[in-house]
PDB file of C-alpha atoms in Angstrom:
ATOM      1  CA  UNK A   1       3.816  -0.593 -24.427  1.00 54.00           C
ATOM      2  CA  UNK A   2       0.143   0.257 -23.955  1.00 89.00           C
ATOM      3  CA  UNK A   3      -1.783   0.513 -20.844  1.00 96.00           C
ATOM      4  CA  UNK A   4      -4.966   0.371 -22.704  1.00 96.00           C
ATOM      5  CA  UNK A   5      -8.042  -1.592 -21.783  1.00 97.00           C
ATOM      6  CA  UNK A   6     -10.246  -0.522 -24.680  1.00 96.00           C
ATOM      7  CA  UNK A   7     -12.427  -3.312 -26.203  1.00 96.00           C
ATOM      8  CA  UNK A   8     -10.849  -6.099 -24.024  1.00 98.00           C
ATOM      9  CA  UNK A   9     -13.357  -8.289 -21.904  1.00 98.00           C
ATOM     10  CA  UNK A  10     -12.847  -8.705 -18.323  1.00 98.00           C
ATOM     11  CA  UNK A  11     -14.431 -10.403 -15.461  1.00 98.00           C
ATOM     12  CA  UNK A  12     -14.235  -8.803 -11.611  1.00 98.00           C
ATOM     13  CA  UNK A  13     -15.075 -10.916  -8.776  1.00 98.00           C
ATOM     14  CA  UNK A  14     -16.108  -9.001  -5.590  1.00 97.00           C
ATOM     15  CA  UNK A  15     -17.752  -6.360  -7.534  1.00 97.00           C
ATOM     16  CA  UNK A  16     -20.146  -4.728  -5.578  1.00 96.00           C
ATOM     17  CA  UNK A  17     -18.140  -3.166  -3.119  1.00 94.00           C
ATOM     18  CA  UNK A  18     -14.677  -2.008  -2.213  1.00 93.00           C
ATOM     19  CA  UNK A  19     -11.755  -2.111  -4.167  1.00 96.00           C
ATOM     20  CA  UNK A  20     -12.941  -5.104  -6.575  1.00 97.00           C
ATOM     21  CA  UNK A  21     -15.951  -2.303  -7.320  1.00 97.00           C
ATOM     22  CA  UNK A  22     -13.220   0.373  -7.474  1.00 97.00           C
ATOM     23  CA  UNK A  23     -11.324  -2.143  -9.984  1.00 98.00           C
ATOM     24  CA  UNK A  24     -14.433  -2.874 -12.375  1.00 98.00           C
ATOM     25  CA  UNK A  25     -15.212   0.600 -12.510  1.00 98.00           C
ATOM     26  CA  UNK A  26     -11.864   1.817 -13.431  1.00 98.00           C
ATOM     27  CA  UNK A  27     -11.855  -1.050 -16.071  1.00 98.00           C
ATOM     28  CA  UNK A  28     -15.070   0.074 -17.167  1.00 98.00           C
ATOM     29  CA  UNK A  29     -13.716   4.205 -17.618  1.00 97.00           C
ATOM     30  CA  UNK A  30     -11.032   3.010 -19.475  1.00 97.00           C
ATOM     31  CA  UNK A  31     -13.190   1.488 -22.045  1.00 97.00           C
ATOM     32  CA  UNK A  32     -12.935  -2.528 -21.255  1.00 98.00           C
ATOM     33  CA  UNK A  33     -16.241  -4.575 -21.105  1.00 98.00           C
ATOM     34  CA  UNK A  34     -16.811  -5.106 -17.216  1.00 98.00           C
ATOM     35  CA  UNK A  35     -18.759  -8.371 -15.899  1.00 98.00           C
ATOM     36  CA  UNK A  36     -18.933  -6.935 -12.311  1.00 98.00           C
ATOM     37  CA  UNK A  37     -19.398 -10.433 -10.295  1.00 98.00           C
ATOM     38  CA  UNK A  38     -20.899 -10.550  -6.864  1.00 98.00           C
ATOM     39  CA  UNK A  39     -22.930 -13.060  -4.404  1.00 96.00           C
ATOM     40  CA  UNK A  40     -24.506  -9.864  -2.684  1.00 96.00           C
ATOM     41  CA  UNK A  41     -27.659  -9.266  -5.273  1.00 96.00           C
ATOM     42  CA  UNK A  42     -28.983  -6.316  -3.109  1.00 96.00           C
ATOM     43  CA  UNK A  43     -25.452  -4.522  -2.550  1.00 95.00           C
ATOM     44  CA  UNK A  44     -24.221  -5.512  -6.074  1.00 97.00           C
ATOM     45  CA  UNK A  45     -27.125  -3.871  -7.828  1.00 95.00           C
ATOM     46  CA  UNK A  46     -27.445  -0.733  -5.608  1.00 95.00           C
ATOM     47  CA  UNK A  47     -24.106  -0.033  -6.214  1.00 94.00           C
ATOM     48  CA  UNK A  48     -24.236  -0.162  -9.997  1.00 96.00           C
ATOM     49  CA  UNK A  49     -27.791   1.389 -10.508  1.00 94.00           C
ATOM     50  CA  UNK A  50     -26.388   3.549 -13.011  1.00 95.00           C
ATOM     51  CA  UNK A  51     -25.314   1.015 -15.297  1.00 95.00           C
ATOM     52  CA  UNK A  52     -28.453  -0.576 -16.291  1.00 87.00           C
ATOM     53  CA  UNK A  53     -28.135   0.234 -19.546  1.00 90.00           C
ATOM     54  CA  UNK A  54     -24.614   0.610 -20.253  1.00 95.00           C
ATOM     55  CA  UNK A  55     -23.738  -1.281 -22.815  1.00 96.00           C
ATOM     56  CA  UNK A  56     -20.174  -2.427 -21.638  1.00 98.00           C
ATOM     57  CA  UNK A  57     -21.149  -3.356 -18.475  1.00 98.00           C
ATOM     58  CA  UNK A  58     -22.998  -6.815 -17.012  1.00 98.00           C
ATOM     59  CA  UNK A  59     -23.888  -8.134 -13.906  1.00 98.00           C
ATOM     60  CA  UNK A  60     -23.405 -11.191 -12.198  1.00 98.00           C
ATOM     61  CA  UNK A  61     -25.017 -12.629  -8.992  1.00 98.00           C
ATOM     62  CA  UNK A  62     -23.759 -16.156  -7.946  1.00 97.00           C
ATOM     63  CA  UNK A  63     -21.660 -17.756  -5.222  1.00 97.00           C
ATOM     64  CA  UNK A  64     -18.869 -18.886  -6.360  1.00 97.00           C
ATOM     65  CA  UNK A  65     -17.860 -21.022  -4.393  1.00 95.00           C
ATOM     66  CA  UNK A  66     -20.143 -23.455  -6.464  1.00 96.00           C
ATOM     67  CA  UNK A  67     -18.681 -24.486  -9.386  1.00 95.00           C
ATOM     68  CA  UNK A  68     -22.237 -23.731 -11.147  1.00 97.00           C
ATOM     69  CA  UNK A  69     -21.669 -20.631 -10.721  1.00 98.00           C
ATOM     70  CA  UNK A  70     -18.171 -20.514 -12.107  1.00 98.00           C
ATOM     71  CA  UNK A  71     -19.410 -22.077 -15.186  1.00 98.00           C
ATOM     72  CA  UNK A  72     -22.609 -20.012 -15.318  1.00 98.00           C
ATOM     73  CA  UNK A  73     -20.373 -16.506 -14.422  1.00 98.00           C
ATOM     74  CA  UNK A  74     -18.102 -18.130 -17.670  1.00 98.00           C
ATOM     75  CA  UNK A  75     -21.100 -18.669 -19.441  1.00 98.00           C
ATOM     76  CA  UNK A  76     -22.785 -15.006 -19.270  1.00 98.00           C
ATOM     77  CA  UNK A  77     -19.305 -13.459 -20.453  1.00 98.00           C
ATOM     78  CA  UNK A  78     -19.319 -15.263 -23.645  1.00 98.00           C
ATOM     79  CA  UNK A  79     -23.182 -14.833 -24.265  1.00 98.00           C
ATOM     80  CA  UNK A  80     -22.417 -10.654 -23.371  1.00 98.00           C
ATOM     81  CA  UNK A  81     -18.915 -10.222 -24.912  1.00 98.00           C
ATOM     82  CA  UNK A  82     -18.022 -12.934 -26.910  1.00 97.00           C
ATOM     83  CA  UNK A  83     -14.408 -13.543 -25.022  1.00 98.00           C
ATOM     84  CA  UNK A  84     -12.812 -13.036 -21.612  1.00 98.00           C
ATOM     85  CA  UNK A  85      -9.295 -11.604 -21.706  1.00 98.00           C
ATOM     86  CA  UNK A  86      -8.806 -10.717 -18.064  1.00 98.00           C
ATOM     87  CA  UNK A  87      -9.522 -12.092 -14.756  1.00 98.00           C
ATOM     88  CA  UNK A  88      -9.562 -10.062 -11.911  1.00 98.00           C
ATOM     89  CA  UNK A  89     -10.336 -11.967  -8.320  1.00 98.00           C
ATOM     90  CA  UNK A  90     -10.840  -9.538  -5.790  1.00 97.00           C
ATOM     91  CA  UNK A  91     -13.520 -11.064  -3.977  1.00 95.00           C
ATOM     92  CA  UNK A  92     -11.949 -11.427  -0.250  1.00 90.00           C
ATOM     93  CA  UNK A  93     -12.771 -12.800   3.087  1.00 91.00           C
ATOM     94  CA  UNK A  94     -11.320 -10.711   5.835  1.00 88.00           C
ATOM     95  CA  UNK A  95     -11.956 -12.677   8.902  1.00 88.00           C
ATOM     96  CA  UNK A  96     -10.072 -13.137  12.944  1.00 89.00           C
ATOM     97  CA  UNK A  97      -9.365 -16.299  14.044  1.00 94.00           C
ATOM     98  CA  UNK A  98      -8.964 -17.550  17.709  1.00 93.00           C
ATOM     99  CA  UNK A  99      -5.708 -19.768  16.599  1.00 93.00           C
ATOM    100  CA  UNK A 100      -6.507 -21.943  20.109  1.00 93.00           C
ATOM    101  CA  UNK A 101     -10.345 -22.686  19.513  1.00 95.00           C
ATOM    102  CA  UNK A 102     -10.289 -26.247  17.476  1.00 94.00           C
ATOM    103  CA  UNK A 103     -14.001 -25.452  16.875  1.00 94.00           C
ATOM    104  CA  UNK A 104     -12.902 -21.798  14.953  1.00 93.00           C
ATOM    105  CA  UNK A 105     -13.359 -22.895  11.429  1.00 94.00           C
ATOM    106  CA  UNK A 106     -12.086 -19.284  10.259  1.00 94.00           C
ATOM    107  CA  UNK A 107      -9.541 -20.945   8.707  1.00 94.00           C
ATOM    108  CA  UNK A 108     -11.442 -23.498   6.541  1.00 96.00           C
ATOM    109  CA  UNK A 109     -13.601 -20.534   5.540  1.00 95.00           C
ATOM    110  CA  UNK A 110     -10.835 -18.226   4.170  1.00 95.00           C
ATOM    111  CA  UNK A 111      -9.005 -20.767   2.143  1.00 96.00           C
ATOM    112  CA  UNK A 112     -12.160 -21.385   0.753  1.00 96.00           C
ATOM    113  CA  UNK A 113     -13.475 -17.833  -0.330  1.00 95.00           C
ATOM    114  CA  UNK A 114      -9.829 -16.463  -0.594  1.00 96.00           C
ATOM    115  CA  UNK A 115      -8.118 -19.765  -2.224  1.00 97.00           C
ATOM    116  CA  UNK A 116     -10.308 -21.982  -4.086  1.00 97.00           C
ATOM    117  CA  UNK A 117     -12.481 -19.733  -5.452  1.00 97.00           C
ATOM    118  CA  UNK A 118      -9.921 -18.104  -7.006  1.00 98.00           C
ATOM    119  CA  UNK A 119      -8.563 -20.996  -8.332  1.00 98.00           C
ATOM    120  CA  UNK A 120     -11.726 -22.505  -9.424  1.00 98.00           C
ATOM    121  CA  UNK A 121     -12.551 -19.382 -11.368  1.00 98.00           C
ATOM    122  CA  UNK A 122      -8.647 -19.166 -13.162  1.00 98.00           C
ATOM    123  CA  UNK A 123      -8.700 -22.486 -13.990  1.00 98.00           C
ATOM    124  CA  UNK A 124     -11.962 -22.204 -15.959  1.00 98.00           C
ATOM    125  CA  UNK A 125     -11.267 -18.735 -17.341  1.00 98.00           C
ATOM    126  CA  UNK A 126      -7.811 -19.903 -18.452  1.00 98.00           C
ATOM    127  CA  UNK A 127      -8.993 -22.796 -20.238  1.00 98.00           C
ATOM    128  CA  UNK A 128     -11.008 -20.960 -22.369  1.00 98.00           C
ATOM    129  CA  UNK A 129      -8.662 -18.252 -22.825  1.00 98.00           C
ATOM    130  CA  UNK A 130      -6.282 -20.883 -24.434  1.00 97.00           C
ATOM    131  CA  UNK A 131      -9.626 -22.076 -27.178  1.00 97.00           C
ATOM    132  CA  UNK A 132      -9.819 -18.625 -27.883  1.00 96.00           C
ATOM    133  CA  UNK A 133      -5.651 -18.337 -28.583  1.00 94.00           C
ATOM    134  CA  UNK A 134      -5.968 -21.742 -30.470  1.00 93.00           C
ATOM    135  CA  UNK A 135      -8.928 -20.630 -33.029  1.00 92.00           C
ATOM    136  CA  UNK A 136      -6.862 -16.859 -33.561  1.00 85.00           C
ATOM    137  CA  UNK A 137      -5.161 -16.985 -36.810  1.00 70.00           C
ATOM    138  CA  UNK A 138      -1.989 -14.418 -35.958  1.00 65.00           C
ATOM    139  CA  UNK A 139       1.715 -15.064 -37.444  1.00 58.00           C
ATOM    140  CA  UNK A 140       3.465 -13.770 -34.037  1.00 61.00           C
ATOM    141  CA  UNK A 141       0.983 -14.797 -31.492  1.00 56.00           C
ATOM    142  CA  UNK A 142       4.284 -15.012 -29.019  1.00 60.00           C
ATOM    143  CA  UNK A 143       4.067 -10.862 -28.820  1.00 60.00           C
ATOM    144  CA  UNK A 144       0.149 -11.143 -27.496  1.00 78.00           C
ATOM    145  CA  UNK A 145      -1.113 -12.112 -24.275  1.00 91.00           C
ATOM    146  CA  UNK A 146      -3.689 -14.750 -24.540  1.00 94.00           C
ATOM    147  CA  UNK A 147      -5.099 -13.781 -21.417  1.00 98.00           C
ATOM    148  CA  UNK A 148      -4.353 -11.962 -18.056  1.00 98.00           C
ATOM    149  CA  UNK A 149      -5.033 -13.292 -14.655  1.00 98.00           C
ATOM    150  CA  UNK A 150      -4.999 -10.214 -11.330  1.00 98.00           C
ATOM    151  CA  UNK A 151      -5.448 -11.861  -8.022  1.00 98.00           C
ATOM    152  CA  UNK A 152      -5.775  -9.196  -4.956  1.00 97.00           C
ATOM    153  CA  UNK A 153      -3.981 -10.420  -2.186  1.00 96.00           C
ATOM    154  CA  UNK A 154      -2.223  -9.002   0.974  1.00 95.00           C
ATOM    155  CA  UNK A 155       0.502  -7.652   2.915  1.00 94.00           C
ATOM    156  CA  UNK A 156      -0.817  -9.807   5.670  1.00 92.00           C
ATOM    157  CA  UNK A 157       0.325 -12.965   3.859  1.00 93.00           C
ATOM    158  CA  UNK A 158       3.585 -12.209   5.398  1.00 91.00           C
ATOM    159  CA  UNK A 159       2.803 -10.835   8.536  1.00 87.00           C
ATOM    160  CA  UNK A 160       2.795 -12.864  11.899  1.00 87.00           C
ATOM    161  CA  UNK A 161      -0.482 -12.102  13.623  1.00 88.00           C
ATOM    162  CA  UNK A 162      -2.207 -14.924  15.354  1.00 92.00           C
ATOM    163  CA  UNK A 163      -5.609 -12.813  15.671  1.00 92.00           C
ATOM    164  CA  UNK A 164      -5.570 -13.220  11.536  1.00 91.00           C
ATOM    165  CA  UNK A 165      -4.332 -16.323  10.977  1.00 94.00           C
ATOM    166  CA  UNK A 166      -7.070 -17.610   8.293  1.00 95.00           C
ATOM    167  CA  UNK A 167      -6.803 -14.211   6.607  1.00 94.00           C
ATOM    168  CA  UNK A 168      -3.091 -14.739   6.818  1.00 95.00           C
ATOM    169  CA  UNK A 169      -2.783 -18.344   5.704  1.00 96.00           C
ATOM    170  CA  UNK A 170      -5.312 -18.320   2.561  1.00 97.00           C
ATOM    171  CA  UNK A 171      -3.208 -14.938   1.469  1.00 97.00           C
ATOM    172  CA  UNK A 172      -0.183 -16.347   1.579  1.00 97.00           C
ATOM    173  CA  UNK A 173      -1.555 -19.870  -0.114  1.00 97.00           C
ATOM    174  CA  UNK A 174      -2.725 -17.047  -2.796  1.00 98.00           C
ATOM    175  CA  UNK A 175       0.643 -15.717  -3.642  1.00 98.00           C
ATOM    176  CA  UNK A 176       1.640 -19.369  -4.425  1.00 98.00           C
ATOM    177  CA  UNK A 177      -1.187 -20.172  -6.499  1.00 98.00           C
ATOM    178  CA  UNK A 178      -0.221 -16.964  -7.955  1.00 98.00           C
ATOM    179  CA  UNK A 179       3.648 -18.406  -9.007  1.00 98.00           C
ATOM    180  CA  UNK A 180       2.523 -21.844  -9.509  1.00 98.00           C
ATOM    181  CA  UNK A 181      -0.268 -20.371 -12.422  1.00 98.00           C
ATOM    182  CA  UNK A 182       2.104 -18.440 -13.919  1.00 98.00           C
ATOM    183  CA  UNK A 183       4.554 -21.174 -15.106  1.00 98.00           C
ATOM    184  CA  UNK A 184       1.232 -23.579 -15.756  1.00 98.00           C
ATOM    185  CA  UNK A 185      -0.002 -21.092 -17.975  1.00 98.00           C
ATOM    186  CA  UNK A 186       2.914 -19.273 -19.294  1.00 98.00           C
ATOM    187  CA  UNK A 187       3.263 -21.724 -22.404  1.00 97.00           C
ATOM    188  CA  UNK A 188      -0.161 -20.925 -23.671  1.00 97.00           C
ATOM    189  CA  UNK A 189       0.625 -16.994 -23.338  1.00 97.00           C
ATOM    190  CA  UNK A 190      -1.924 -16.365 -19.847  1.00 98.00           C
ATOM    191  CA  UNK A 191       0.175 -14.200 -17.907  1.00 98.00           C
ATOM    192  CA  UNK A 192      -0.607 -14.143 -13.889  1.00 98.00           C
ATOM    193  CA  UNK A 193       0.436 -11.903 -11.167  1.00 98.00           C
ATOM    194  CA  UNK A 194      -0.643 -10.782  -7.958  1.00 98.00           C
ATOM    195  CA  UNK A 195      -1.427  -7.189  -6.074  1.00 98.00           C
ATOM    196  CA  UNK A 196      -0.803  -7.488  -2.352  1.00 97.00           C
ATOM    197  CA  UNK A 197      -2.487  -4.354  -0.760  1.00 96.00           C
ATOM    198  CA  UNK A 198      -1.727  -3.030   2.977  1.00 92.00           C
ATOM    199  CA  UNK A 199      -3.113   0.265   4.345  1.00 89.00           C
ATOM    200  CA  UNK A 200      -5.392   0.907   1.303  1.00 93.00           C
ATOM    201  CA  UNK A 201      -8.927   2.113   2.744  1.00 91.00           C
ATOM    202  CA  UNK A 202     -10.880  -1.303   1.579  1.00 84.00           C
ATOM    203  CA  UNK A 203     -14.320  -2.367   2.838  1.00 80.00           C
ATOM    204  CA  UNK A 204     -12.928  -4.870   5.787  1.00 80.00           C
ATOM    205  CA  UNK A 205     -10.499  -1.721   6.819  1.00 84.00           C
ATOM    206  CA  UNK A 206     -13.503   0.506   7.086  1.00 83.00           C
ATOM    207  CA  UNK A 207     -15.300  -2.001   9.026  1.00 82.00           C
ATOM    208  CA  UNK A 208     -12.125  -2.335  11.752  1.00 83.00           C
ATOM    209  CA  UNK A 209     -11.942   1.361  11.828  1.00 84.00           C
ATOM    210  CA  UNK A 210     -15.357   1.396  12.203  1.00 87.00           C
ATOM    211  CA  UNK A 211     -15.234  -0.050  15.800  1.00 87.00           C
ATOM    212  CA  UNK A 212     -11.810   0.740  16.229  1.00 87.00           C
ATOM    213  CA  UNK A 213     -11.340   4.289  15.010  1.00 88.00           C
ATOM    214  CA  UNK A 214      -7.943   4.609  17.246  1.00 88.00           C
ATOM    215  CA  UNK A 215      -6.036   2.304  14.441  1.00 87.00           C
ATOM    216  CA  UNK A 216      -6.109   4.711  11.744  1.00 89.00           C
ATOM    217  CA  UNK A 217      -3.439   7.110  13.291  1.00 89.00           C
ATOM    218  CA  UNK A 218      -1.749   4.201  13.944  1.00 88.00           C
ATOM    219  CA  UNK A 219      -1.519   2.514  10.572  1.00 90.00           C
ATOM    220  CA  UNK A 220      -0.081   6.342   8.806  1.00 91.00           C
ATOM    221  CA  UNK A 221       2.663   6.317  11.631  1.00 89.00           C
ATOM    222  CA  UNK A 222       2.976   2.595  10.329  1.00 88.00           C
ATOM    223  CA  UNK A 223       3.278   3.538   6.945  1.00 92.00           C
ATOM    224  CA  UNK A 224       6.145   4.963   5.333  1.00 93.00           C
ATOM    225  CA  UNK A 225       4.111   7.378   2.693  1.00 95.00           C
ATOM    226  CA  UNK A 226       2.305   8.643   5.747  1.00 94.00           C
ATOM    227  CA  UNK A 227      -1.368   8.345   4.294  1.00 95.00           C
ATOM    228  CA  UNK A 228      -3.836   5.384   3.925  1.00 94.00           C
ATOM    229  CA  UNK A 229      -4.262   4.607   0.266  1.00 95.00           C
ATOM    230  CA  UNK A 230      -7.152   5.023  -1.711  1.00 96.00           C
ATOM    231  CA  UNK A 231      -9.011   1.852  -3.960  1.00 95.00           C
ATOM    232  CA  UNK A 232      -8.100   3.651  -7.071  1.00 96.00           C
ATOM    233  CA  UNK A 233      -4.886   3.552  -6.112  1.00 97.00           C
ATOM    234  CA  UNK A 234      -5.440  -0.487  -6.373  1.00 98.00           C
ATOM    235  CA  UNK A 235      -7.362  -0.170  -9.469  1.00 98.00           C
ATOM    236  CA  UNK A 236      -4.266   1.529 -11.539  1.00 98.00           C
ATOM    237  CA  UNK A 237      -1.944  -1.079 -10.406  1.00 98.00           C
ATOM    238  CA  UNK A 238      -4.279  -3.591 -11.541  1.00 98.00           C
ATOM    239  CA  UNK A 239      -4.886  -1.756 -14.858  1.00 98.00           C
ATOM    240  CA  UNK A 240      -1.078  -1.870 -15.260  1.00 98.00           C
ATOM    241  CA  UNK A 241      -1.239  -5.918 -14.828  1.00 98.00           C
ATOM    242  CA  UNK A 242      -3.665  -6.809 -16.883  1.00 98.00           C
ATOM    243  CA  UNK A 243      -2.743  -4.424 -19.784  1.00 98.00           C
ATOM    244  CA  UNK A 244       0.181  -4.781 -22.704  1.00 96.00           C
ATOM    245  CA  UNK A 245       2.271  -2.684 -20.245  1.00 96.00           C
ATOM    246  CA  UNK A 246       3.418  -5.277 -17.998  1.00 97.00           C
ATOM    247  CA  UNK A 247       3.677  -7.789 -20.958  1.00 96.00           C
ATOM    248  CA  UNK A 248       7.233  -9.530 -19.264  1.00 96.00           C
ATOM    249  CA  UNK A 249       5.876  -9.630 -15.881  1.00 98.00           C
ATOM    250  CA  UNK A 250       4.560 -12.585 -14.467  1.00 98.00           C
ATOM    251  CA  UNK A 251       4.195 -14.874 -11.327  1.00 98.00           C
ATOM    252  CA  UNK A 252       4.614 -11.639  -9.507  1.00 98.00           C
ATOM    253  CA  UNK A 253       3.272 -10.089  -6.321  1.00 98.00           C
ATOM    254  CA  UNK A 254       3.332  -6.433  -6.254  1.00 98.00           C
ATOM    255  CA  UNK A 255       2.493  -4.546  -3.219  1.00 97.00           C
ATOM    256  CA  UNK A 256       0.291  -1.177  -2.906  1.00 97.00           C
ATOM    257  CA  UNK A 257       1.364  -0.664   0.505  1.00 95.00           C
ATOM    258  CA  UNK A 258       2.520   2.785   0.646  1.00 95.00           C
ATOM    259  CA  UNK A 259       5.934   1.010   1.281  1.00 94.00           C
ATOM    260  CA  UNK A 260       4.892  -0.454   4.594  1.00 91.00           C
ATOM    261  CA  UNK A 261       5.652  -3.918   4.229  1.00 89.00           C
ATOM    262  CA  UNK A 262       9.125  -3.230   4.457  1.00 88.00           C
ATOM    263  CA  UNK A 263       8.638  -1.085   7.460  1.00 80.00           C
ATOM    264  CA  UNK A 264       6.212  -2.555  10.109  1.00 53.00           C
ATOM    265  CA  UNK A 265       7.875  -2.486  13.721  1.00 58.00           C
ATOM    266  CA  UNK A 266       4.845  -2.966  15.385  1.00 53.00           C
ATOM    267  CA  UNK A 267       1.594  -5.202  14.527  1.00 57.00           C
ATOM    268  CA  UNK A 268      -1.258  -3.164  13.085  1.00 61.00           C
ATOM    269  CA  UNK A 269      -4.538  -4.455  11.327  1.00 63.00           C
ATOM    270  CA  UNK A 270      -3.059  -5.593   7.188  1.00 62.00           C
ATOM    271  CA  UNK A 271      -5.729  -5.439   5.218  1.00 63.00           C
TER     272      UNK A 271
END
């Protein structure tokens, strides 16, 4: 089975930055048309300056947590590329909660940048994935993917931290949306899975480490592979989702983790 990307179309949320940057760009080396999707116009476009004029490349600047902009995001994919075969939402809210502060609405805030606008943006994408699969004229459509759905979660979905609960809570809700999608869409060929990433240097980690520079000795004792893991690392496992590769898989949640969530005695920042 092939890992390869070349000529298919996909769409990154959380593009400018991070590993959902890391992601698009690693889509983009490997030959895939990139729409790198972002609500931060200034941070989005400095960090792709040097794609202006690449011609597999577009950018996107919306907040999707309007629906216009789900259908306008749609809408500039098929005006640039034609199709969308791959969905990759890594745009993420890492946020603390004070779980005894009824005015905290933390938790309100991830489900709705971690949950529903991942769900807002699938549900859209996979519906016209399926027109796409219906107008195809192929004998033994069954051995193609009509379309491939990545969702970036993480390890802290399972993790009992009461500092994160919103982060926590809208992660975990996004491994079920994860499942539920992939026997919803499974019939018309969409394939959807799930990347749960602990210890991997992303933008929130940087940010804690920023302030908190003590926590990165602590998360390598933490983590089994004894090293924090690098956005490219992400990106790969990604790659391997979305491609031909991983063509059984689906309603899975696959952790890039450096084996930690199996081996966390004591609570550490999840990212």
């Amino acid at each position: 089975m092939s890992f390869s990307l070349s000529g298919k179309t996909a769409i990154i949320s959380g593009a400018a930055a991070g590993i959902g940057h890391a992601v698009a760009r690693h889509f983009l080396d490997q030959g895939a048309n990139v729409v790198f999707a972002d609500q931060n116009e200034k941070r989005l476009k400095s960090g792709c300056d040097d794609l202006a004029e690449h011609e597999n490349a577009r950018l996107f600047v919306g907040d999707l947590r309007e629906k216009l902009a789900v259908a306008n995001l749609l809408s500039a994919t098929i005006d640039a590329f034609e199709r969308v075969d791959i969905l990759v939402n890594a745009a993420r809210m890492f946020t603390t909660t004070d779980p005894l502060d009824p005015a905290d609405t933390s938790v309100e805030q991830a489900l709705n940048q971690n949950l529903l606008v991942a769900l807002r943006l699938s549900q859209a994408v996979a519906r016209r994935m399926i027109a796409q699969s219906e107008a195809e004229e192929r004998d033994d459509k069954r051995a193609f993917d009509a379309g491939t759905i990545v969702n970036l979660t993480s390890i802290a979905a399972h993790r009992t931290q009461p500092e994160l609960l919103g982060f926590s809570i809208s992660t975990a809700a996004a491994e079920q949306m994860t499942r539920s999608l992939a026997v919803a869409l499974a019939p018309h060929r969409i394939r959807v899975n799930a990347v749960a990433i602990g210890s991997v240097m992303s933008g929130s980690l940087k940010e804690v480490m920023a302030e908190h520079p003590e926590y990165r000795d602590s998360i390598i004792e933490g983590t089994p592979l004894h090293r924090i893991g690098t956005a490219n690392e992400v990106a790969e496992a990604v790659q391997f989702l979305a491609s031909a590769a991983s063509g059984f898989i689906t309603g899975q949640v696959i952790g890039v983790d450096g084996g930690r969530a199996v081996l966390d005695t004591v609570q550490r920042p999840a990212h």
